[in-house]
Amino acid sequence: EVQLVESGGGLVQPGGSLRLSCAASGFTFSDHYMDWVRQAPGKGLEWVGRARNKGNRYTTEYAASVKGRFTVSREDSKNSVFLQMKSLKTEDTAVYYCVRVGPSGYDAFDSWGQGTMVTVAS
Amino acid sequence: DIQMTQSPSSLSASVGDRVTITCRASQTISVYLNWYQQKPGKAPNLLIFGASSLQSGVPSKFSGSGFGTDFTLTISSLQPEDSATYYCQQSYRTPHTFGQGTKLKIK
């Protein structure tokens, strides 16, 4: 069974930093792209960023709203993906989901973690 | 960025009804369109990928169609457990944008 478990969320002041982790199990982690998606309270879904696999040279991509502030990384030996967030803004307040990009060839998110809440407030 | 527009934003239907949700892309995305269901307090769940392929384990009451810029999600034989918010998402090009969601209420 595929499992994604996020951790690291919490309350942080504007301008602060936070690192989210996602531990994966139940599948060959190294084969898959891994993404982060967020959802502000009462709002819709927003794609945040991607970490590609070794075959695609571990390249990353980001939404414009977080580019230069957030960094996605992965450690295949630990079946984990991370989201380093810096210079946090109040508008970054959201539930952050770790998602697996499925093998369909259509880049669909076929598995989601339970989410971890990040609150940026003074 | 590719903009995704869903309609309606909300709808109410009765048990046993069939409903259709529409998603329009601001530019052609071939069949790179996915649908998700999200229940309150839960993570989204993939229903349909590639515009019309049913994700494993998803009931066949859910179906999708479309190509290019116009897509639909149809849910037949509605049951109370289908009450949720439904999102479309384009995966043709990053950023992989979502529609704003359609909240389905079962009367």
Short mmCIF file of C-alpha atoms in Angstrom, two decimals:
data_model
loop_
_atom_site.label_atom_id
_atom_site.label_comp_id
_atom_site.label_asym_id
_atom_site.label_seq_id
_atom_site.Cartn_x
_atom_site.Cartn_y
_atom_site.Cartn_z
CA GLU A 1 0.00 0.00 0.00
CA VAL A 2 1.34 3.41 -0.97
CA GLN A 3 1.80 5.70 2.02
CA LEU A 4 2.95 9.30 2.18
CA VAL A 5 3.38 10.87 5.60
CA GLU A 6 4.18 14.56 5.93
CA SER A 7 5.69 16.21 8.97
CA GLY A 8 7.24 19.50 10.00
CA GLY A 9 4.31 21.87 9.82
CA GLY A 10 3.58 24.43 12.50
CA LEU A 11 3.35 28.09 13.36
CA VAL A 12 6.07 30.40 12.05
CA GLN A 13 6.45 34.17 11.95
CA PRO A 14 6.49 36.09 8.68
CA GLY A 15 10.00 36.03 7.25
CA GLY A 16 10.76 32.76 8.97
CA SER A 17 11.70 29.34 7.66
CA LEU A 18 10.31 25.85 7.90
CA ARG A 19 11.24 22.48 6.45
CA LEU A 20 8.59 19.94 5.60
CA SER A 21 9.36 16.26 5.20
CA CYS A 22 7.45 13.48 3.48
CA ALA A 23 8.24 9.84 4.16
CA ALA A 24 7.12 7.44 1.44
CA SER A 25 6.56 3.70 1.57
CA GLY A 26 4.88 0.93 -0.37
CA PHE A 27 6.38 1.70 -3.78
CA THR A 28 9.71 2.19 -5.55
CA PHE A 29 10.24 5.79 -4.52
CA SER A 30 13.20 6.42 -6.81
CA ASP A 31 11.09 5.76 -9.91
CA HIS A 32 8.65 8.58 -9.31
CA TYR A 33 8.48 12.33 -9.55
CA MET A 34 7.31 13.80 -6.23
CA ASP A 35 5.38 17.05 -5.94
CA TRP A 36 4.02 19.37 -3.29
CA VAL A 37 0.51 20.86 -3.48
CA ARG A 38 -0.98 23.31 -0.99
CA GLN A 39 -4.44 24.43 0.00
CA ALA A 40 -5.08 27.66 1.88
CA PRO A 41 -7.92 27.52 4.42
CA GLY A 42 -11.25 27.35 2.60
CA LYS A 43 -9.57 27.69 -0.79
CA GLY A 44 -8.68 25.53 -3.75
CA LEU A 45 -5.59 23.54 -4.64
CA GLU A 46 -2.31 25.11 -5.75
CA TRP A 47 0.64 23.20 -7.19
CA VAL A 48 3.85 24.26 -5.42
CA GLY A 49 6.78 22.35 -6.86
CA ARG A 50 8.29 19.15 -8.21
CA ALA A 51 11.33 16.97 -7.70
CA ARG A 52 12.00 14.73 -10.69
CA ASN A 53 13.72 11.37 -10.44
CA LYS A 54 17.32 10.33 -11.07
CA GLY A 55 16.55 9.53 -14.70
CA ASN A 56 15.60 13.18 -15.13
CA ARG A 57 18.64 14.38 -13.24
CA TYR A 58 16.68 15.29 -10.10
CA THR A 59 15.59 18.53 -11.71
CA THR A 60 13.07 20.74 -9.92
CA GLU A 61 10.33 23.18 -10.88
CA TYR A 62 8.35 25.71 -8.87
CA ALA A 63 5.23 27.79 -8.98
CA ALA A 64 5.96 31.45 -9.58
CA SER A 65 4.50 32.31 -6.17
CA VAL A 66 7.23 30.36 -4.35
CA LYS A 67 10.17 30.41 -6.76
CA GLY A 68 13.31 31.69 -5.07
CA ARG A 69 11.88 31.08 -1.59
CA PHE A 70 11.02 27.36 -1.58
CA THR A 71 13.27 24.43 -2.45
CA VAL A 72 12.12 20.88 -3.16
CA SER A 73 14.67 18.12 -2.64
CA ARG A 74 14.65 14.37 -2.29
CA GLU A 75 16.74 11.66 -0.73
CA ASP A 76 16.05 8.38 -2.49
CA SER A 77 18.07 6.37 0.06
CA LYS A 78 15.57 7.48 2.71
CA ASN A 79 12.46 7.40 0.50
CA SER A 80 11.85 11.00 1.41
CA VAL A 81 11.07 14.31 -0.21
CA PHE A 82 11.45 17.69 1.44
CA LEU A 83 10.14 21.22 1.07
CA GLN A 84 12.42 23.91 2.46
CA MET A 85 10.48 27.15 2.87
CA LYS A 86 12.17 30.50 3.50
CA SER A 87 11.03 34.11 3.69
CA LEU A 88 7.57 32.89 4.55
CA LYS A 89 4.60 35.16 4.00
CA THR A 90 1.14 35.13 5.55
CA GLU A 91 -0.22 34.01 2.19
CA ASP A 92 1.83 30.80 2.47
CA THR A 93 -0.54 29.66 5.23
CA ALA A 94 -1.99 26.39 3.98
CA VAL A 95 -2.17 22.64 4.31
CA TYR A 96 0.78 21.23 2.38
CA TYR A 97 0.35 17.88 0.68
CA CYS A 98 3.09 15.61 -0.56
CA VAL A 99 1.93 13.83 -3.72
CA ARG A 100 3.21 11.05 -5.91
CA VAL A 101 3.14 11.54 -9.67
CA GLY A 102 1.68 8.32 -10.98
CA PRO A 103 2.98 6.10 -13.77
CA SER A 104 0.15 6.78 -16.20
CA GLY A 105 2.16 9.13 -18.37
CA TYR A 106 -0.34 11.90 -17.71
CA ASP A 107 1.40 13.32 -14.63
CA ALA A 108 -1.66 12.69 -12.46
CA PHE A 109 -1.27 12.76 -8.68
CA ASP A 110 -2.28 9.23 -7.78
CA SER A 111 -1.33 9.26 -4.10
CA TRP A 112 -1.56 12.02 -1.51
CA GLY A 113 -0.33 12.38 2.04
CA GLN A 114 -2.66 13.47 4.82
CA GLY A 115 -1.24 16.99 4.72
CA THR A 116 0.60 19.13 7.24
CA MET A 117 -0.62 22.58 8.29
CA VAL A 118 1.67 25.58 8.00
CA THR A 119 0.53 28.81 9.65
CA VAL A 120 2.46 32.00 9.00
CA ALA A 121 1.43 34.64 11.52
CA SER A 122 2.90 36.99 14.05
CA ASP B 1 0.16 29.80 -17.11
CA ILE B 2 -2.79 27.72 -18.30
CA GLN B 3 -6.01 28.81 -16.59
CA MET B 4 -8.61 26.20 -15.72
CA THR B 5 -12.24 27.24 -15.30
CA GLN B 6 -14.84 24.92 -13.83
CA SER B 7 -18.59 25.27 -13.96
CA PRO B 8 -20.73 25.35 -12.05
CA SER B 9 -19.01 26.43 -8.83
CA SER B 10 -21.63 24.54 -6.86
CA LEU B 11 -24.60 22.36 -7.54
CA SER B 12 -27.23 20.44 -5.69
CA ALA B 13 -28.67 17.15 -6.88
CA SER B 14 -30.77 14.29 -5.58
CA VAL B 15 -29.89 10.70 -4.85
CA GLY B 16 -30.01 8.73 -8.09
CA ASP B 17 -29.42 11.75 -10.34
CA ARG B 18 -26.67 12.13 -12.91
CA VAL B 19 -24.60 15.32 -12.93
CA THR B 20 -22.00 16.80 -15.23
CA ILE B 21 -19.20 19.19 -14.28
CA THR B 22 -17.40 21.13 -16.97
CA CYS B 23 -13.77 22.24 -17.09
CA ARG B 24 -12.33 24.58 -19.71
CA ALA B 25 -8.65 25.25 -20.32
CA SER B 26 -7.35 28.60 -21.52
CA GLN B 27 -5.33 26.83 -24.22
CA THR B 28 -5.26 23.36 -25.69
CA ILE B 29 -4.02 20.65 -23.34
CA SER B 30 -4.71 17.56 -25.48
CA VAL B 31 -5.99 14.98 -22.97
CA TYR B 32 -3.73 16.04 -20.10
CA LEU B 33 -6.67 16.60 -17.79
CA ASN B 34 -7.23 14.94 -14.44
CA TRP B 35 -10.15 14.97 -11.99
CA TYR B 36 -9.99 14.75 -8.21
CA GLN B 37 -12.57 14.38 -5.45
CA GLN B 38 -12.02 16.01 -2.07
CA LYS B 39 -14.16 15.45 0.99
CA PRO B 40 -14.03 17.87 3.94
CA GLY B 41 -10.89 17.52 6.02
CA LYS B 42 -9.40 14.92 3.68
CA ALA B 43 -6.76 14.90 0.97
CA PRO B 44 -7.96 14.86 -2.63
CA ASN B 45 -8.37 11.53 -4.40
CA LEU B 46 -7.64 10.91 -8.07
CA LEU B 47 -10.72 9.84 -10.03
CA ILE B 48 -9.87 10.25 -13.72
CA PHE B 49 -6.56 10.76 -15.53
CA GLY B 50 -5.84 11.47 -19.16
CA ALA B 51 -9.32 12.98 -19.53
CA SER B 52 -11.14 9.65 -19.62
CA SER B 53 -9.18 6.88 -17.88
CA LEU B 54 -10.64 5.65 -14.63
CA GLN B 55 -8.14 5.40 -11.77
CA SER B 56 -7.86 1.94 -10.24
CA GLY B 57 -10.39 1.39 -7.47
CA VAL B 58 -12.67 4.24 -8.52
CA PRO B 59 -16.28 3.23 -9.20
CA SER B 60 -17.42 3.19 -12.81
CA LYS B 61 -20.15 5.70 -11.96
CA PHE B 62 -17.45 8.32 -12.57
CA SER B 63 -16.55 9.04 -16.18
CA GLY B 64 -14.65 11.72 -18.03
CA SER B 65 -14.44 12.98 -21.57
CA GLY B 66 -13.01 15.77 -23.66
CA PHE B 67 -10.04 16.86 -25.69
CA GLY B 68 -8.26 20.13 -26.33
CA THR B 69 -9.87 22.76 -24.16
CA ASP B 70 -13.25 21.38 -23.07
CA PHE B 71 -13.74 18.52 -20.65
CA THR B 72 -16.49 17.00 -18.56
CA LEU B 73 -16.79 14.82 -15.48
CA THR B 74 -20.03 12.88 -15.22
CA ILE B 75 -21.21 11.19 -12.05
CA SER B 76 -24.14 8.84 -12.41
CA SER B 77 -26.50 7.34 -9.86
CA LEU B 78 -25.59 9.85 -7.16
CA GLN B 79 -25.30 8.64 -3.59
CA PRO B 80 -24.85 10.65 -0.37
CA GLU B 81 -21.15 9.73 -0.27
CA ASP B 82 -20.59 11.59 -3.55
CA SER B 83 -21.03 14.87 -1.69
CA ALA B 84 -17.63 16.51 -2.12
CA THR B 85 -15.69 19.16 -4.00
CA TYR B 86 -14.41 18.15 -7.41
CA TYR B 87 -11.33 19.66 -9.04
CA CYS B 88 -9.96 19.43 -12.54
CA GLN B 89 -6.23 19.82 -13.14
CA GLN B 90 -4.19 20.22 -16.28
CA SER B 91 -0.92 18.30 -16.44
CA TYR B 92 0.06 19.42 -19.93
CA ARG B 93 2.55 22.00 -18.74
CA THR B 94 3.89 23.20 -15.41
CA PRO B 95 2.61 24.88 -13.34
CA HIS B 96 0.02 22.15 -13.16
CA THR B 97 -2.97 24.37 -12.48
CA PHE B 98 -6.25 23.35 -10.91
CA GLY B 99 -9.75 24.59 -11.51
CA GLN B 100 -11.40 26.47 -8.67
CA GLY B 101 -13.50 23.47 -7.67
CA THR B 102 -17.15 22.43 -7.90
CA LYS B 103 -18.94 21.75 -4.65
CA LEU B 104 -21.54 19.02 -5.06
CA LYS B 105 -24.30 18.74 -2.49
CA ILE B 106 -26.65 15.79 -2.37
CA LYS B 107 -30.17 16.73 -1.35
#
